[in-house]
C-alpha cells in the first residue's frame, strides 16, 4: 500500500471507475438483443429497435472502455506520485 | 417481404422483462467521480431510449387482449396479420391509434401491411387478415395504408390477384379485401391525391407492355364493379381512363384507334375465363336471370369503361362534371362526352349503360325545378350532347336493341320536353353536333328567360324519339311528360289571354306549336309500330287516347300554379305521377289512317286547352250543366257522363262572349298533319335523315 495519500486517492478513484466500467459491461444488453431478435418479433419497427439496441450496446462498451482508460491513467498518476514521494524521502520508489 | 409483421407473444413478455432488467441495471450505475460523468450520461441516455422507445411498444403488445388467444407457434410460424389466430396486430389496427407510440405503431403497421400487399408474397390467410384489418381500421390507419401502398402499388397488387392461378384460393379474397378497403377509403376521402389516376395509369402501362392475352382491364372493371365510389373518385377515374385510351403513346400499338380492342386483345377471352376475378361477373348475370356466356361477359368485363359507366349511371353529379365544360355562362359538351357518345364503342350491352349515364346526369332525381342553376345548365348540356352526338351516331340502331335504351332515352326527352318542343318547331336543317345550352324562353311564359334549355338537332332528336317509343314503360314516361308540358303551356297561355297579353294570332301560333309536338310523336310511334309488326294505328291510337289523361286528372293533382321551367319533373312539377298512372292505363281502339289520327289528336289537344281556358276564365261555358266541383274546379273528364261530355263540347264551341280569342282548332289540326308529313311517309317508316 502506498504511503502517499494522494496516490492512494488516485488508486481509489481508479478502482471506482473500473467498478463502474464492469457494471456497464455487465448491462444485459446482449441478452436483450437476443430476446429482441427475429424469434420474438419481426417488423420494420423491431428491426429499427434492434439497430438502436446494438448502437446503445456499443456506446455502453465505449463508455466502459473510457472509464478503464481513465482508471489506468489514474493508476499511472498514482505511481508517479508514489515515485516522487520516495525520491523526496531518499528511498527508491 | 412476407417476413414482416410477425411476433411470438410469450417471447414479447420475456423481451419486456429483459428490457426492464437493463433499465434496473442502469439505474444502479452510480459514481461521484467527475471522470465517470460521461459514462453515466451514456447510461442515462440508453435507459431513456429504452423507456421511451422499446418498452412502450412492447407493453402495448403485451397488454393486448389478443395475447390471450394467440397461439405461441413462434414468430416464424404465423403472419402478423393472421386473423385466424386472433390477430394481436389486428386488434392493434382496429383499436385506433390516437397518440403517442400507439399511434406510431398503428401507422407503422399500416405501412407494413401495404408493403406486404405490394410484395405479392401473401397467402390466403394474409388476404383474409388484410381484409379484416382494413375493414375495421380507423381512418388514419386506412389513410396511411393507401398513402404507403400508393396508387401504382395498389394497381400492382390488384394485377397480382388477377394473375393467380385458378387453383389458388388466395386471389379472389385478396382482391375482394383490397376492393372493399379501397371503396371505404374513397368514401371517407382518405385516398391520397391522384390515387385513382395512378391506378389507371399503372394498369394501362402494364397492359400495353404485356399486350396479347392480358386481362388488366378486368382489374379496373373489378374495382368499379364493387361498392359505389364517391363523385370525386369517379370524375378522376373518367378523366384518367379517357386520357390513357386516347393517348397514342399508351394505346396505339394495340388499339389502333379502338379502345375496346386495347382492353380486349387477342387471347384475352380465354384468359378471362380462367381469371380469379371472373366469377362475380358471371354470377351477376345468373342472378339477373340471364345465362351468361364467356364471350359475352368478357366483352363487358375486360373493358373497364362499362363498369365505370355503370358507376356513373348512379352519380348524376359525376356525370355532369365529366360530360360538360363551361363556355361563358353556357355549358357545352366536354371532349369526354363527345368521346363517349360519339366515338367510343359502348354498345356491347345494347347501350344500356351509356344511356343510363346520360339519363342520370341529364334527368336524375335532383334535376328538378328549383335546383341550383349550374346543375340545371349542365343537365341541359348533357341532354343536348347526348341527343346531338349519340343521336347522330345511332341513326339506325337495330329495333331489337332499342327497347334496352328506351326508358333512359325517354327519361331524358321527357325531363327536357320544353327543349324537345323547341327542336320540333325548328325548321332549320342545320347540323348541331355536340351539346350546348341557351336560356329558355317561350311566349306563353312571357318574354323573360326561365333557366337553361338543351339545344337539340331536330334530325338527331328524331333518332332518339325512335328509340324512346319502343317500349311501353318508355312510352309512359314520355307520354306523361308531354301531357304535363302541354297542360303547363295551355294554362300559361290561358292566363296571358285573360290578362289581354296575347291576341288571336299569337294564340293560333301557340296552338299550332302544340300540334307540331304531337304530330312528331305520332309519326315516330307509328313508324316503330310498323317495325315490330304491330299496327301503327293501334299504337298511335293509344298515344292519342292518352291525351285525355291530361284532362282526367283532377286539377288539384295536375298543378295549382303554372311552373315556368325548361324541365318537366315529378317533384315540384305536381301531378306528373298522376299523369303517368293515367297514361299507363290508357286504352284506345286503333285509329286507322293518318287523317283520322290527326283529327283524334286535335280532339284530345282541344280538351287540354279547353280545360285550361275554362279554368282560367278565358272561356265561359254557356250550359245548364254544372261542370265544376264544390271548390270551383272543373270536374275531371272521366267523371262526366256521355251527356255531360256532349254538353261540354257544345258549350266550349259556343262560349259566352267575353272578348277573349277563341280556340282555333284548325291551327292545331294543320300543324299535326304537317308534322306527320314531315316525319312519316305512309307505307314506309320515316323520312327523317
XYZ file of C-alpha atoms in Angstrom:
782
model
C 0.000 0.000 0.000
C 1.248 3.378 -0.859
C 2.077 5.642 1.991
C 1.386 8.690 -0.179
C -2.144 9.880 0.492
C -2.576 11.453 -2.929
C -1.516 8.234 -4.685
C -3.925 6.293 -2.527
C -6.752 8.573 -3.568
C -5.855 8.192 -7.193
C -5.907 4.409 -6.914
C -9.252 4.553 -5.067
C -10.715 6.548 -7.850
C -9.284 4.155 -10.428
C -10.930 1.239 -8.654
C -14.213 3.077 -8.624
C -14.033 3.742 -12.320
C -13.174 0.125 -13.055
C -16.096 -0.992 -10.922
C -18.406 1.267 -12.890
C -16.895 0.033 -16.142
C -17.511 -3.540 -15.122
C -21.091 -2.640 -14.171
C -21.661 -1.121 -17.566
C -20.053 -4.112 -19.218
C -22.423 -6.328 -17.297
C -25.517 -4.482 -18.525
C -27.614 -7.309 -20.014
C -27.903 -5.631 -23.403
C -26.651 -8.739 -25.180
C -29.438 -10.717 -23.569
C -31.933 -8.024 -24.500
C -30.702 -8.073 -28.047
C -31.141 -11.821 -28.250
C -34.728 -11.541 -26.997
C -35.386 -8.673 -29.375
C -34.370 -10.847 -32.279
C -36.418 -12.415 -35.078
C -37.535 -15.258 -32.862
C -39.554 -12.777 -30.849
C -40.804 -10.302 -33.430
C -40.201 -9.292 -36.959
C -41.185 -5.948 -38.337
C -39.596 -2.814 -39.597
C -40.002 -1.297 -36.173
C -38.456 -4.332 -34.490
C -35.520 -4.096 -36.843
C -35.117 -0.428 -36.014
C -35.190 -1.213 -32.301
C -32.551 -3.907 -32.741
C -30.355 -1.468 -34.586
C -30.827 1.054 -31.804
C -30.010 -1.521 -29.155
C -26.826 -2.519 -30.905
C -25.798 1.113 -31.024
C -26.586 1.540 -27.338
C -24.519 -1.534 -26.545
C -21.634 -0.006 -28.458
C -21.997 3.264 -26.590
C -22.035 1.479 -23.233
C -18.934 -0.508 -24.142
C -17.176 2.599 -25.327
C -18.105 4.344 -22.096
C -16.740 1.411 -20.101
C -13.521 1.477 -22.113
C -13.169 5.178 -21.421
C -13.619 4.503 -17.727
C -10.909 1.828 -17.724
C -8.596 4.071 -19.727
C -9.102 6.819 -17.220
C -8.527 4.339 -14.411
C -5.208 3.337 -15.977
C -4.212 6.966 -16.201
C -5.127 7.461 -12.558
C -3.057 4.429 -11.632
C -0.150 5.867 -13.617
C -0.562 9.148 -11.861
C -0.574 7.310 -8.592
C 2.735 5.609 -9.494
C 4.246 8.958 -10.405
C 3.060 10.396 -7.137
C 4.490 7.461 -5.189
C 7.846 7.717 -7.010
C 8.052 11.400 -6.283
C 7.328 10.762 -2.646
C 10.051 8.085 -2.459
C 12.619 10.376 -4.041
C 11.694 13.053 -1.593
C 12.353 10.612 1.278
C 15.664 9.359 -0.268
C 14.376 5.945 -0.805
C 13.943 4.079 -4.042
C 10.404 4.094 -5.092
C -41.211 -9.088 -47.799
C -43.548 -11.640 -46.297
C -41.125 -11.942 -43.342
C -42.587 -8.712 -41.980
C -45.057 -8.338 -39.191
C -44.714 -11.396 -37.006
C -44.187 -11.903 -33.287
C -44.235 -14.504 -30.554
C -46.316 -13.251 -27.629
C -44.518 -15.280 -24.954
C -41.160 -14.009 -26.078
C -42.602 -10.493 -26.177
C -43.249 -10.817 -22.440
C -39.709 -12.037 -21.929
C -38.406 -9.191 -24.024
C -40.257 -6.786 -21.765
C -38.670 -8.431 -18.708
C -35.207 -8.169 -20.263
C -35.726 -4.539 -21.093
C -36.802 -3.799 -17.551
C -33.717 -5.692 -16.310
C -31.497 -3.449 -18.388
C -33.269 -0.357 -17.080
C -32.898 -1.509 -13.487
C -29.237 -2.381 -14.076
C -28.513 1.033 -15.469
C -30.373 2.642 -12.564
C -27.828 1.015 -10.293
C -24.893 2.607 -12.096
C -23.670 5.381 -9.829
C -20.454 7.249 -9.237
C -19.459 10.552 -7.731
C -16.183 10.630 -9.600
C -16.148 13.522 -12.053
C -14.353 11.266 -14.515
C -17.446 8.996 -14.593
C -19.838 11.732 -15.663
C -19.539 10.928 -19.359
C -20.155 7.213 -18.847
C -23.115 7.895 -16.573
C -24.592 10.200 -19.189
C -24.372 7.388 -21.686
C -26.078 5.029 -19.233
C -28.901 7.511 -18.627
C -29.305 8.040 -22.337
C -29.586 4.329 -23.016
C -32.103 3.974 -20.193
C -34.213 6.831 -21.545
C -34.295 5.398 -25.006
C -35.429 2.058 -23.699
C -38.155 3.623 -21.582
C -39.456 5.813 -24.331
C -38.915 3.533 -27.276
C -38.865 -0.192 -26.836
C -40.769 -0.570 -23.596
C -43.980 1.287 -24.555
C -44.135 -0.684 -27.761
C -43.626 -3.976 -26.026
C -46.034 -3.083 -23.242
C -48.726 -2.213 -25.759
C -48.362 -5.537 -27.464
C -48.199 -7.391 -24.180
C -51.351 -5.663 -22.913
C -53.367 -6.542 -25.995
C -56.382 -8.804 -25.427
C -55.266 -10.743 -28.421
C -52.389 -12.033 -26.383
C -54.826 -14.233 -24.517
C -55.772 -16.181 -27.601
C -52.578 -16.038 -29.537
C -51.088 -19.393 -30.282
C -47.449 -19.381 -29.438
C -46.109 -21.002 -32.548
C -43.175 -18.718 -32.747
C -42.983 -15.664 -34.853
C -41.848 -17.528 -37.907
C -44.913 -19.766 -37.826
C -47.618 -17.218 -38.416
C -48.414 -13.943 -40.044
C -48.655 -10.801 -38.053
C -51.891 -10.151 -39.879
C -53.220 -13.555 -39.047
C -56.885 -13.240 -38.170
C -57.286 -16.969 -37.732
C -55.142 -16.859 -34.646
C -56.845 -13.925 -33.036
C -54.701 -11.277 -34.543
C -52.892 -9.282 -31.924
C -51.796 -6.909 -34.584
C -55.267 -6.814 -35.979
C -56.519 -5.772 -32.599
C -53.986 -3.017 -32.596
C -55.036 -1.913 -36.032
C -58.677 -1.959 -35.093
C -58.202 -0.251 -31.773
C -57.324 3.028 -33.339
C -54.225 4.968 -32.542
C -54.706 8.477 -31.461
C -51.459 9.500 -29.874
C -48.006 8.595 -28.767
C -46.240 5.348 -29.511
C -49.531 3.507 -30.120
C -50.372 5.798 -32.957
C -46.916 5.430 -34.384
C -47.214 1.672 -34.173
C -50.594 1.670 -35.887
C -49.293 3.750 -38.713
C -46.242 1.570 -38.990
C -48.411 -1.499 -39.181
C -50.420 0.089 -41.949
C -47.210 0.755 -43.789
C -46.043 -2.812 -43.260
C -49.356 -4.141 -44.470
C -49.013 -2.004 -47.555
C -45.531 -3.378 -48.170
C -46.840 -6.885 -47.748
C -49.616 -6.252 -50.232
C -47.310 -4.799 -52.837
C -44.729 -7.534 -52.449
C -47.278 -10.070 -53.649
C -45.995 -12.850 -51.436
C -49.137 -13.134 -49.412
C -51.185 -16.252 -48.909
C -54.856 -16.907 -48.340
C -54.632 -16.212 -44.625
C -52.806 -12.963 -45.265
C -55.552 -11.887 -47.616
C -58.268 -12.691 -45.122
C -56.373 -10.951 -42.366
C -55.773 -7.908 -44.511
C -59.457 -7.812 -45.285
C -60.460 -7.973 -41.641
C -57.877 -5.443 -40.577
C -58.567 -2.856 -43.220
C -62.301 -3.296 -42.923
C -62.213 -2.144 -39.319
C -59.166 0.068 -39.384
C -59.608 3.598 -38.106
C -59.469 6.305 -40.763
C -55.929 7.419 -40.032
C -54.582 3.904 -40.335
C -56.568 3.338 -43.528
C -55.263 6.594 -44.949
C -51.720 5.588 -44.088
C -52.178 2.239 -45.753
C -53.219 3.799 -49.038
C -50.613 6.512 -48.831
C -47.920 3.921 -48.267
C -49.203 1.485 -50.858
C -49.575 4.278 -53.500
C -51.860 4.051 -56.494
C -49.211 2.325 -58.534
C -48.541 -0.250 -55.822
C -52.227 -0.857 -55.360
C -52.570 -1.446 -59.094
C -49.763 -3.984 -58.978
C -51.377 -5.726 -56.053
C -54.699 -5.955 -57.896
C -52.959 -7.175 -61.019
C -51.246 -9.854 -58.950
C -54.599 -11.057 -57.639
C -55.953 -11.369 -61.159
C -52.968 -13.416 -62.269
C -53.106 -16.038 -59.561
C -53.763 -19.485 -60.873
C -57.372 -20.706 -60.727
C -56.425 -23.287 -58.115
C -55.016 -20.634 -55.798
C -57.721 -19.743 -53.340
C -55.988 -16.557 -52.271
C -56.589 -14.445 -55.357
C -60.307 -13.748 -55.061
C -60.365 -12.936 -51.318
C -57.273 -10.803 -51.682
C -58.904 -8.832 -54.444
C -62.158 -8.524 -52.542
C -60.340 -7.302 -49.437
C -58.447 -4.687 -51.345
C -61.504 -3.509 -53.240
C -63.554 -3.151 -50.075
C -60.800 -1.206 -48.344
C -60.382 0.941 -51.432
C -64.095 1.752 -51.536
C -64.200 2.558 -47.826
C -61.150 4.781 -48.057
C -62.590 6.505 -51.092
C -65.920 7.047 -49.364
C -64.159 8.673 -46.423
C -61.915 10.816 -48.588
C -58.821 9.004 -47.374
C -57.188 8.253 -50.700
C -54.135 10.400 -51.364
C -54.285 12.894 -54.253
C -54.184 11.371 -57.731
C -54.502 7.859 -56.347
C -57.118 6.804 -58.909
C -55.090 8.332 -61.704
C -52.023 6.389 -60.602
C -54.018 3.170 -60.516
C -55.328 3.621 -64.042
C -52.004 4.818 -65.435
C -50.168 1.873 -63.959
C -52.667 -0.681 -65.191
C -52.740 0.845 -68.663
C -48.969 0.875 -68.947
C -48.716 -2.694 -67.669
C -51.419 -3.740 -70.071
C -49.772 -2.067 -73.043
C -46.498 -3.754 -72.198
C -47.994 -7.220 -71.917
C -50.359 -6.887 -74.850
C -51.743 -10.159 -76.136
C -53.864 -12.155 -73.800
C -53.629 -9.760 -70.924
C -56.664 -9.113 -68.758
C -55.537 -5.982 -66.973
C -58.725 -4.198 -67.930
C -60.582 -6.745 -65.851
C -58.828 -5.414 -62.763
C -60.232 -1.941 -63.333
C -63.649 -3.357 -64.120
C -63.468 -5.321 -60.902
C -62.640 -2.209 -58.882
C -65.546 -0.306 -60.422
C -67.813 -3.324 -60.057
C -67.834 -3.053 -56.271
C -69.387 -0.551 -53.936
C -70.436 2.833 -55.240
C -67.471 5.196 -55.371
C -67.729 8.875 -54.481
C -68.122 11.604 -57.061
C -64.566 12.932 -56.942
C -63.054 9.498 -57.470
C -65.380 8.771 -60.380
C -64.546 12.058 -62.038
C -60.834 11.385 -61.618
C -61.311 7.877 -62.981
C -63.225 9.105 -66.005
C -60.620 11.693 -66.850
C -57.766 9.240 -66.412
C -59.393 6.477 -68.427
C -60.223 8.894 -71.230
C -56.665 10.168 -71.241
C -54.981 6.769 -71.426
C -57.388 5.476 -74.056
C -56.776 8.469 -76.285
C -53.039 8.672 -75.669
C -51.323 7.097 -78.666
C -48.207 6.501 -76.632
C -50.164 4.102 -74.456
C -52.840 2.539 -76.585
C -51.964 2.878 -80.233
C -49.833 -0.225 -80.588
C -52.686 -2.452 -79.542
C -55.801 -0.464 -80.141
C -55.110 1.404 -83.345
C -57.890 3.824 -82.537
C -60.276 1.335 -80.958
C -60.053 1.422 -77.186
C -62.276 -1.602 -76.746
C -59.642 -3.613 -78.594
C -56.978 -2.126 -76.364
C -58.621 -3.729 -73.359
C -59.557 -6.951 -75.154
C -56.537 -8.078 -77.153
C -56.196 -11.420 -78.857
C -56.395 -14.260 -76.367
C -57.939 -12.172 -73.624
C -61.244 -14.007 -73.661
C -59.555 -17.271 -72.898
C -57.579 -15.667 -70.108
C -60.748 -14.055 -68.796
C -62.356 -17.446 -68.385
C -59.587 -18.517 -66.040
C -59.093 -15.323 -64.076
C -59.746 -15.290 -60.372
C -61.837 -12.151 -60.822
C -64.252 -13.539 -63.392
C -66.741 -15.335 -61.175
C -68.703 -12.375 -59.883
C -69.381 -11.052 -63.360
C -70.904 -14.370 -64.349
C -72.745 -14.684 -61.031
C -74.346 -11.307 -61.558
C -75.656 -12.377 -64.915
C -77.109 -15.522 -63.442
C -78.710 -13.578 -60.592
C -80.446 -11.390 -63.129
C -81.839 -14.455 -64.804
C -79.592 -14.405 -67.826
C -77.453 -17.255 -68.941
C -74.003 -15.773 -69.183
C -71.640 -16.601 -71.935
C -67.930 -16.281 -71.539
C -67.536 -14.323 -74.723
C -70.427 -12.002 -73.969
C -69.290 -11.278 -70.473
C -65.666 -10.977 -71.469
C -66.545 -8.145 -73.814
C -68.066 -6.182 -70.971
C -65.816 -7.206 -68.109
C -62.496 -6.810 -69.887
C -63.365 -3.276 -70.953
C -63.350 -1.108 -67.819
C -65.365 1.672 -69.418
C -68.529 -0.383 -68.979
C -68.051 -0.788 -65.248
C -67.059 2.855 -64.841
C -70.076 3.971 -66.813
C -72.197 1.738 -64.609
C -70.870 3.643 -61.595
C -71.509 6.955 -63.330
C -75.073 5.910 -64.081
C -75.693 6.132 -60.342
C -73.998 9.504 -59.821
C -75.508 12.381 -61.722
C -73.081 14.949 -60.347
C -70.082 12.968 -61.550
C -71.681 12.524 -64.959
C -72.441 16.229 -65.314
C -68.890 17.140 -64.328
C -67.336 14.724 -66.788
C -69.726 15.328 -69.657
C -69.781 19.126 -69.689
C -67.490 22.112 -69.844
C -68.111 25.804 -69.297
C -68.396 28.196 -72.206
C -69.090 31.536 -70.627
C -72.478 31.299 -68.960
C -73.457 28.351 -71.147
C -72.444 24.758 -70.679
C -71.291 22.619 -73.579
C -70.294 19.027 -74.194
C -66.879 18.054 -72.912
C -64.419 16.117 -75.003
C -65.222 13.148 -72.788
C -68.889 13.432 -73.781
C -68.023 13.561 -77.456
C -65.788 10.546 -76.988
C -68.306 8.529 -75.011
C -71.398 9.357 -77.065
C -69.843 9.731 -80.464
C -66.581 7.858 -80.825
C -66.015 5.044 -78.426
C -67.655 1.652 -78.788
C -70.067 1.386 -75.855
C -72.833 -0.738 -77.332
C -71.613 -4.089 -76.090
C -74.536 -4.167 -73.682
C -77.009 -2.828 -76.182
C -76.397 0.719 -74.993
C -77.956 0.168 -71.591
C -75.148 1.676 -69.553
C -74.241 4.631 -71.713
C -77.846 5.771 -71.995
C -78.290 5.305 -68.254
C -75.322 7.610 -67.621
C -76.869 10.275 -69.794
C -80.272 9.847 -68.140
C -78.877 10.162 -64.627
C -76.762 13.195 -65.458
C -79.410 14.946 -67.530
C -82.557 13.883 -65.725
C -81.638 12.413 -62.365
C -83.882 12.941 -59.365
C -82.017 16.086 -58.352
C -82.739 17.791 -61.689
C -85.979 19.428 -60.650
C -87.416 22.895 -60.784
C -85.577 24.976 -58.230
C -82.314 23.014 -58.363
C -79.060 25.036 -58.486
C -78.716 26.909 -61.745
C -75.412 25.328 -62.697
C -76.786 21.826 -62.154
C -79.693 22.628 -64.468
C -77.370 24.196 -67.006
C -75.073 21.169 -67.035
C -78.017 18.757 -67.128
C -79.304 20.544 -70.223
C -75.838 20.372 -71.780
C -75.730 16.625 -71.160
C -79.169 16.202 -72.733
C -78.086 18.296 -75.697
C -74.788 16.466 -76.145
C -76.473 13.110 -75.848
C -79.188 13.839 -78.402
C -76.882 15.532 -80.883
C -73.943 13.128 -80.599
C -75.432 9.784 -79.666
C -78.416 10.540 -81.885
C -76.122 11.405 -84.764
C -74.130 8.234 -84.365
C -77.005 5.854 -83.793
C -79.419 6.708 -86.567
C -80.079 3.080 -87.334
C -79.987 1.133 -84.111
C -81.461 -2.313 -84.710
C -85.024 -2.444 -83.442
C -84.223 -5.296 -81.093
C -81.682 -3.119 -79.288
C -83.809 -0.016 -78.990
C -86.006 -1.137 -76.135
C -82.960 -1.670 -73.906
C -82.258 2.042 -74.123
C -85.820 3.266 -74.403
C -86.601 4.209 -70.806
C -83.356 6.120 -70.334
C -83.842 7.992 -73.588
C -87.497 8.711 -72.788
C -86.475 9.984 -69.371
C -84.070 12.469 -70.925
C -86.530 13.655 -73.538
C -89.352 13.789 -71.015
C -87.426 15.835 -68.465
C -86.304 18.224 -71.193
C -89.609 18.310 -73.036
C -89.500 22.122 -73.419
C -86.216 21.653 -75.308
C -87.712 18.842 -77.370
C -90.619 21.121 -78.163
C -88.276 23.877 -79.307
C -86.426 21.427 -81.535
C -89.691 20.142 -83.007
C -90.524 23.713 -84.003
C -87.191 24.183 -85.713
C -87.318 24.201 -89.465
C -83.661 24.907 -89.995
C -81.782 21.922 -91.368
C -78.607 22.711 -89.554
C -76.282 20.128 -88.145
C -75.938 20.605 -84.429
C -73.111 18.399 -83.232
C -72.113 18.299 -79.635
C -74.100 19.734 -76.807
C -74.782 23.278 -75.763
C -77.333 25.230 -73.795
C -79.088 28.528 -74.098
C -81.581 30.347 -71.954
C -85.146 29.133 -72.262
C -87.975 31.440 -73.119
C -91.325 30.744 -74.712
C -94.088 33.250 -75.367
C -96.782 31.608 -73.173
C -94.406 32.044 -70.239
C -93.603 35.658 -71.020
C -90.555 37.234 -72.517
C -88.152 36.569 -69.686
C -85.820 33.574 -69.545
C -86.665 30.572 -67.401
C -83.489 28.623 -66.864
C -81.489 26.738 -69.451
C -82.641 24.570 -72.295
C -80.829 21.954 -74.317
C -80.134 22.758 -77.946
C -81.197 19.741 -79.983
C -80.790 18.990 -83.641
C -84.246 18.007 -85.000
C -82.940 15.095 -87.046
C -80.870 13.573 -84.262
C -83.760 14.185 -81.894
C -85.884 12.133 -84.269
C -83.450 9.240 -83.967
C -83.764 9.421 -80.204
C -87.544 9.572 -80.312
C -87.466 6.417 -82.416
C -85.688 4.724 -79.540
C -87.903 6.245 -76.842
C -91.153 4.903 -78.261
C -90.087 1.266 -78.393
C -91.293 0.062 -75.021
C -94.463 0.570 -73.026
C -92.543 1.760 -69.973
C -90.736 4.390 -72.008
C -93.968 5.493 -73.641
C -95.488 6.091 -70.246
C -92.571 8.318 -69.224
C -92.609 10.208 -72.488
C -96.373 10.494 -72.606
C -96.743 11.816 -69.076
C -94.053 14.425 -69.675
C -95.700 15.510 -72.909
C -99.083 15.869 -71.240
C -97.592 17.771 -68.347
C -95.848 20.154 -70.707
C -98.979 20.646 -72.792
C -101.015 21.378 -69.700
C -98.424 23.849 -68.495
C -98.367 25.680 -71.808
C -102.167 25.720 -72.028
C -102.535 27.133 -68.526
C -99.863 29.781 -69.031
C -101.395 30.755 -72.338
C -104.874 30.993 -70.831
C -103.544 33.204 -68.052
C -101.952 35.570 -70.548
C -105.117 35.614 -72.659
C -107.138 36.623 -69.620
C -104.649 39.419 -68.965
C -105.029 40.541 -72.555
C -101.370 39.872 -73.297
C -101.892 37.513 -76.239
C -104.039 38.212 -79.248
C -105.720 35.734 -81.554
C -102.747 35.443 -83.864
C -100.360 34.643 -81.046
C -102.800 32.107 -79.642
C -103.128 30.396 -83.015
C -99.358 30.175 -83.276
C -99.044 28.591 -79.845
C -101.807 26.117 -80.615
C -100.082 25.183 -83.821
C -96.818 24.642 -81.977
C -98.578 22.257 -79.606
C -99.868 20.383 -82.613
C -96.379 20.175 -84.079
C -95.074 18.387 -80.990
C -97.955 15.910 -81.005
C -97.591 15.270 -84.698
C -93.918 14.459 -84.329
C -94.573 11.854 -81.647
C -97.439 10.228 -83.547
C -95.293 9.871 -86.622
C -92.453 8.163 -84.753
C -94.811 5.938 -82.807
C -96.423 4.781 -85.997
C -93.067 4.157 -87.562
C -91.941 1.924 -84.744
C -95.205 0.011 -84.686
C -94.656 -0.969 -88.282
C -91.156 -2.143 -87.491
C -92.289 -4.582 -84.871
C -95.321 -5.882 -86.674
C -97.983 -4.162 -84.594
C -100.433 -1.942 -86.312
C -99.202 1.580 -86.242
C -102.778 2.679 -85.900
C -103.167 0.850 -82.622
C -100.012 2.355 -81.195
C -100.882 5.829 -82.334
C -104.420 5.369 -81.051
C -103.155 4.598 -77.614
C -100.930 7.665 -77.554
C -103.737 9.904 -78.755
C -106.243 8.372 -76.390
C -103.962 9.122 -73.523
C -104.301 12.800 -74.310
C -107.427 12.542 -72.260
C -105.306 11.638 -69.295
C -104.359 15.272 -69.024
C -107.961 16.276 -68.554
C -108.962 13.236 -66.498
C -106.726 14.107 -63.601
C -108.279 16.397 -61.006
C -106.881 19.883 -61.307
C -105.535 19.780 -57.779
C -103.241 16.941 -58.812
C -102.084 18.499 -62.046
C -100.824 21.768 -60.765
C -102.039 24.699 -58.777
C -99.847 27.214 -60.493
C -98.023 27.371 -63.756
C -94.401 26.228 -63.381
C -92.161 28.012 -65.808
C -89.051 25.978 -66.359
C -87.110 24.180 -69.025
C -87.604 20.858 -67.251
C -90.585 18.652 -66.520
C -90.175 16.733 -63.314
C -92.116 14.602 -60.938
C -91.224 16.654 -57.906
C -92.224 20.275 -57.799
C -93.976 19.954 -61.118
C -97.001 18.449 -59.420
C -99.243 15.879 -60.959
C -96.618 14.178 -63.088
C -97.047 10.871 -61.293
C -100.810 11.111 -61.581
C -100.464 11.715 -65.280
C -98.064 8.845 -65.632
C -100.501 6.453 -63.986
C -103.308 7.675 -66.155
C -101.185 7.375 -69.225
C -100.060 3.871 -68.341
C -103.616 2.630 -68.132
C -104.917 4.465 -71.175
C -106.569 2.240 -73.704
C -107.862 3.242 -77.056
C -109.037 1.385 -80.053
C -106.967 1.565 -83.179
C -107.448 4.707 -85.175
C -106.889 3.946 -88.795
C -105.245 6.347 -91.153
C -103.158 9.428 -90.690
C -106.118 11.701 -91.311
C -108.177 10.130 -88.577
C -105.225 10.166 -86.226
C -104.736 13.851 -86.822
C -108.384 14.522 -86.087
C -108.268 12.474 -82.921
C -105.109 14.239 -81.831
C -106.718 17.586 -82.359
C -109.744 16.477 -80.365
C -107.538 15.371 -77.497
C -105.455 18.511 -77.523
C -108.597 20.598 -77.664
C -109.715 19.083 -74.394
C -106.445 20.011 -72.764
C -106.671 23.576 -73.947
C -110.364 23.941 -73.290
C -109.974 22.831 -69.750
C -107.140 25.299 -69.153
C -109.103 28.140 -70.709
C -112.289 27.381 -68.805
C -110.468 27.160 -65.519
C -108.610 30.403 -66.173
C -111.852 32.184 -67.001
C -110.759 32.818 -70.564
C -113.656 30.761 -71.824
C -117.099 30.887 -70.180
C -119.346 27.913 -70.687
C -122.901 28.554 -71.759
C -124.658 25.481 -70.410
C -127.181 24.411 -67.833
C -124.854 21.621 -66.733
C -122.649 22.371 -63.776
C -119.162 21.305 -64.825
C -117.485 22.496 -61.635
C -116.937 20.872 -58.272
C -117.568 22.459 -54.882
C -114.175 24.142 -54.959
C -114.809 25.772 -58.284
C -112.537 23.460 -60.258
C -113.545 21.770 -63.458
C -114.625 18.200 -62.820
C -112.281 15.562 -64.310
C -113.219 14.447 -67.786
C -113.705 10.857 -66.755
C -116.265 11.936 -64.160
C -118.532 13.320 -66.844
C -121.096 11.016 -68.354
C -121.713 10.896 -72.087
C -124.429 13.558 -71.962
C -122.264 15.888 -69.931
C -119.334 15.353 -72.292
C -121.517 16.240 -75.260
C -122.775 19.301 -73.426
C -119.224 20.329 -72.564
C -118.024 20.023 -76.132
C -121.023 22.018 -77.334
C -120.530 24.642 -74.662
C -116.851 25.232 -75.386
C -117.631 25.631 -79.064
C -120.265 28.228 -78.293
C -118.959 30.028 -75.235
C -120.422 33.142 -73.752
C -118.852 36.136 -75.337
C -116.194 37.633 -73.131
C -113.917 39.217 -75.645
C -111.210 36.575 -75.409
C -109.816 34.985 -78.557
C -111.394 31.668 -79.483
C -109.501 28.404 -79.514
C -108.827 27.728 -83.153
C -108.922 24.004 -83.799
C -107.692 24.488 -87.332
C -104.395 25.839 -86.058
C -103.759 22.608 -84.185
C -105.001 20.383 -86.977
C -102.801 21.906 -89.646
C -99.656 21.518 -87.626
C -100.403 17.963 -86.555
C -100.799 16.971 -90.161
C -97.714 18.881 -91.207
C -95.694 17.211 -88.507
C -96.945 13.825 -89.578
C -95.935 14.519 -93.114
C -92.500 15.673 -92.081
C -91.765 12.607 -90.066
C -93.807 9.884 -91.616
C -94.272 8.512 -95.070
C -97.261 6.137 -95.395
C -96.069 2.706 -96.324
C -92.573 3.493 -95.226
C -91.051 4.267 -91.928
C -89.831 7.810 -91.622
C -88.466 10.461 -93.783
C -86.104 11.956 -91.284
C -82.441 11.730 -92.104
